[in-house]
Short mmCIF file of C-alpha atoms in Angstrom, two decimals:
data_model
loop_
_atom_site.label_atom_id
_atom_site.label_comp_id
_atom_site.label_asym_id
_atom_site.label_seq_id
_atom_site.Cartn_x
_atom_site.Cartn_y
_atom_site.Cartn_z
CA MET A 353 212.15 364.01 -67.75
CA ILE A 354 214.23 364.11 -64.59
CA VAL A 355 212.38 365.05 -61.45
CA THR A 356 214.25 365.94 -58.32
CA LEU A 357 213.18 364.26 -55.15
CA THR A 358 210.56 364.70 -52.72
CA PHE A 359 209.65 366.57 -49.67
CA PHE A 360 207.34 365.80 -46.79
CA LEU A 361 205.36 366.59 -43.68
CA LEU A 362 207.10 367.66 -40.54
CA SER A 363 205.33 367.49 -37.22
CA PRO A 364 206.29 370.54 -35.17
CA PHE A 365 206.34 369.96 -31.43
CA CYS A 366 204.74 372.35 -28.98
CA HIS A 367 206.14 372.53 -25.48
CA CYS A 368 203.10 374.53 -24.30
CA GLY A 369 204.97 376.13 -21.43
CA THR A 370 206.89 373.04 -20.37
CA LYS A 371 210.56 373.38 -19.69
CA LYS A 372 213.01 371.41 -21.84
CA PRO A 373 214.89 368.87 -19.72
CA GLN A 374 218.52 369.74 -19.19
CA GLY A 375 220.76 368.01 -21.71
CA ALA A 376 217.85 367.16 -24.02
CA PRO A 377 218.75 367.38 -27.70
CA GLU A 378 217.50 370.31 -29.70
CA GLU A 379 214.41 369.57 -31.79
CA LYS A 380 214.70 369.46 -35.53
CA LYS A 381 213.14 372.57 -37.02
CA GLU A 382 212.93 373.33 -40.69
CA ALA A 383 210.87 375.71 -42.75
CA VAL A 384 208.49 373.46 -44.64
CA PRO A 385 206.19 374.76 -47.36
CA SER A 386 202.52 374.19 -46.58
CA ARG A 387 201.09 371.79 -49.15
CA PRO A 388 197.85 369.85 -49.42
CA THR A 389 198.04 366.28 -48.17
CA VAL A 390 196.34 362.97 -48.87
CA LYS A 391 195.93 359.84 -46.79
CA ILE A 392 197.45 356.71 -48.28
CA SER A 393 196.69 353.13 -47.32
CA ILE A 394 198.74 350.12 -48.46
CA ARG A 395 198.22 346.66 -46.91
CA ASN A 396 196.43 348.26 -43.94
CA GLN A 397 199.39 350.59 -43.32
CA GLN A 398 198.65 354.31 -43.28
CA LEU A 399 200.71 357.35 -44.13
CA THR A 400 200.11 361.02 -44.86
CA ALA A 401 201.67 362.39 -48.02
CA GLU A 402 202.19 365.91 -49.23
CA ILE A 403 201.22 366.37 -52.84
CA ALA A 404 203.60 367.54 -55.57
CA ARG A 405 201.52 368.40 -58.65
CA THR A 406 203.14 371.36 -60.35
CA LEU A 407 206.51 371.30 -62.08
CA GLU A 408 207.92 373.58 -59.37
CA GLU A 409 206.66 371.32 -56.56
CA LYS A 410 207.99 368.21 -58.27
CA THR A 411 211.35 369.82 -58.94
CA LEU A 412 211.77 370.87 -55.29
CA GLY A 413 210.42 367.63 -53.87
CA LEU A 414 212.18 366.86 -50.59
CA MET A 415 215.36 368.74 -51.48
CA PHE A 416 217.18 370.57 -48.68
CA ARG A 417 215.23 368.70 -45.99
CA HIS A 418 217.00 366.95 -43.13
CA TYR A 419 214.01 365.29 -41.53
CA LEU A 420 210.88 363.44 -42.60
CA ALA A 421 208.27 362.52 -40.01
CA PRO A 422 207.48 358.83 -39.53
CA ASP A 423 204.55 357.54 -41.63
CA SER A 424 204.75 360.54 -43.94
CA GLY A 425 205.96 361.11 -47.45
CA MET A 426 205.45 362.93 -50.70
CA LEU A 427 203.20 361.86 -53.56
CA PHE A 428 204.21 363.07 -57.02
CA ILE A 429 201.28 363.17 -59.45
CA PHE A 430 201.70 363.09 -63.22
CA GLN A 431 199.09 363.73 -65.93
CA HIS A 432 199.69 360.49 -67.81
CA ASP A 433 201.37 357.16 -67.18
CA GLU A 434 204.98 357.57 -68.27
CA THR A 435 208.43 356.27 -67.44
CA LEU A 436 209.41 358.23 -64.34
CA ARG A 437 212.98 359.12 -63.38
CA PHE A 438 214.08 360.54 -60.04
CA TRP A 439 217.42 361.46 -58.53
CA MET A 440 218.68 362.66 -55.15
CA LYS A 441 220.27 366.01 -55.92
CA ASN A 442 220.31 368.16 -52.76
CA CYS A 443 218.30 365.56 -50.86
CA TYR A 444 219.79 364.77 -47.45
CA ILE A 445 217.27 362.16 -46.28
CA PRO A 446 217.65 358.47 -47.21
CA LEU A 447 214.41 357.65 -49.03
CA SER A 448 212.42 354.79 -50.49
CA ILE A 449 210.38 355.36 -53.62
CA ALA A 450 207.42 353.41 -54.97
CA PHE A 451 206.25 353.90 -58.54
CA ILE A 452 202.49 353.42 -58.88
CA ASP A 453 200.48 352.98 -62.09
CA SER A 454 197.08 354.57 -62.85
CA ALA A 455 195.31 351.47 -61.47
CA GLY A 456 196.98 352.05 -58.08
CA ILE A 457 199.36 349.09 -58.36
CA ILE A 458 202.95 349.46 -57.13
CA THR A 459 205.25 348.65 -60.04
CA ASP A 460 208.63 349.18 -58.35
CA ILE A 461 210.13 350.01 -54.97
CA MET A 462 213.69 351.33 -54.69
CA GLU A 463 216.00 352.57 -51.96
CA MET A 464 217.61 355.92 -52.74
CA THR A 465 220.95 357.22 -51.51
CA PRO A 466 221.15 360.82 -50.21
CA LEU A 467 222.98 363.34 -52.38
CA ASP A 468 223.51 360.82 -55.20
CA THR A 469 223.46 362.85 -58.41
CA VAL A 470 224.57 359.97 -60.65
CA THR A 471 221.94 357.27 -60.13
CA ARG A 472 218.57 357.70 -61.83
CA TYR A 473 215.79 355.79 -60.09
CA THR A 474 213.60 354.81 -63.04
CA SER A 475 210.25 353.04 -63.15
CA SER A 476 210.38 349.72 -64.99
CA ARG A 477 207.16 350.57 -66.81
CA PRO A 478 204.92 353.62 -67.17
CA ALA A 479 203.60 354.97 -63.86
CA ARG A 480 201.24 357.80 -62.86
CA TYR A 481 202.53 358.39 -59.32
CA ALA A 482 205.72 358.25 -57.30
CA LEU A 483 205.56 357.97 -53.52
CA GLU A 484 208.63 358.82 -51.44
CA THR A 485 208.94 357.87 -47.77
CA VAL A 486 211.75 357.44 -45.26
CA ALA A 487 214.18 354.72 -46.29
CA GLY A 488 212.97 351.23 -45.48
CA TRP A 489 209.33 352.21 -44.85
CA PHE A 490 207.90 349.88 -47.50
CA ALA A 491 210.07 346.92 -46.45
CA SER A 492 209.38 347.41 -42.75
CA HIS A 493 205.63 347.29 -43.46
CA GLY A 494 205.78 344.25 -45.75
CA ILE A 495 204.83 346.29 -48.82
CA ARG A 496 206.09 345.11 -52.22
CA PRO A 497 205.47 345.54 -55.96
CA GLY A 498 202.00 344.30 -56.91
CA ASP A 499 200.35 345.74 -53.79
CA THR A 500 197.45 348.15 -54.25
CA VAL A 501 197.61 351.75 -53.06
CA ARG A 502 194.46 353.54 -51.88
CA ILE A 503 194.58 357.34 -51.84
CA THR A 504 192.01 359.48 -50.01
CA GLY A 505 191.98 363.16 -50.90
CA ASN A 506 191.99 365.55 -53.85
CA LEU A 507 194.45 364.44 -56.54
CA GLN A 508 193.49 366.93 -59.24
CA ILE A 509 196.45 368.24 -61.17
CA GLN A 510 196.41 372.02 -61.25
CA ASN A 511 198.65 374.67 -62.78
CA GLN A 512 200.65 372.08 -64.68
CA ARG A 513 203.49 373.76 -66.61
#
């Protein structure tokens, strides 16, 4: 089963009547589907992750996105532990992916190259979850395989097709 990559939370900025400074760069604005989120904690590091539960959500993932907010990501949830395979078709953001088993243990962490349709990023053993973040997030926070992931929020799989 090949699942296309992830998509995540964007933090829109509100100027609330303030004037943009002259010469300031334009803000990044993208239409982002509204999805439920969960809070994730790994080695005392926190991030907010959008949830991809359905086949459609998993297939879309973070495709066509050009920006991913810091300390955010996408959590893909599967019904059973299985060998997971991801690729970067139509994904413009450099990402890191962690495969996580049903006990919440990170089995693998990989760096993924934008728009790479050849490489398949595959878990080394069956996993229940895949967590995508901005490239280098895990390394910059000292997170590695064997670390435990704590997820706070509703993880129920619904409308699985």
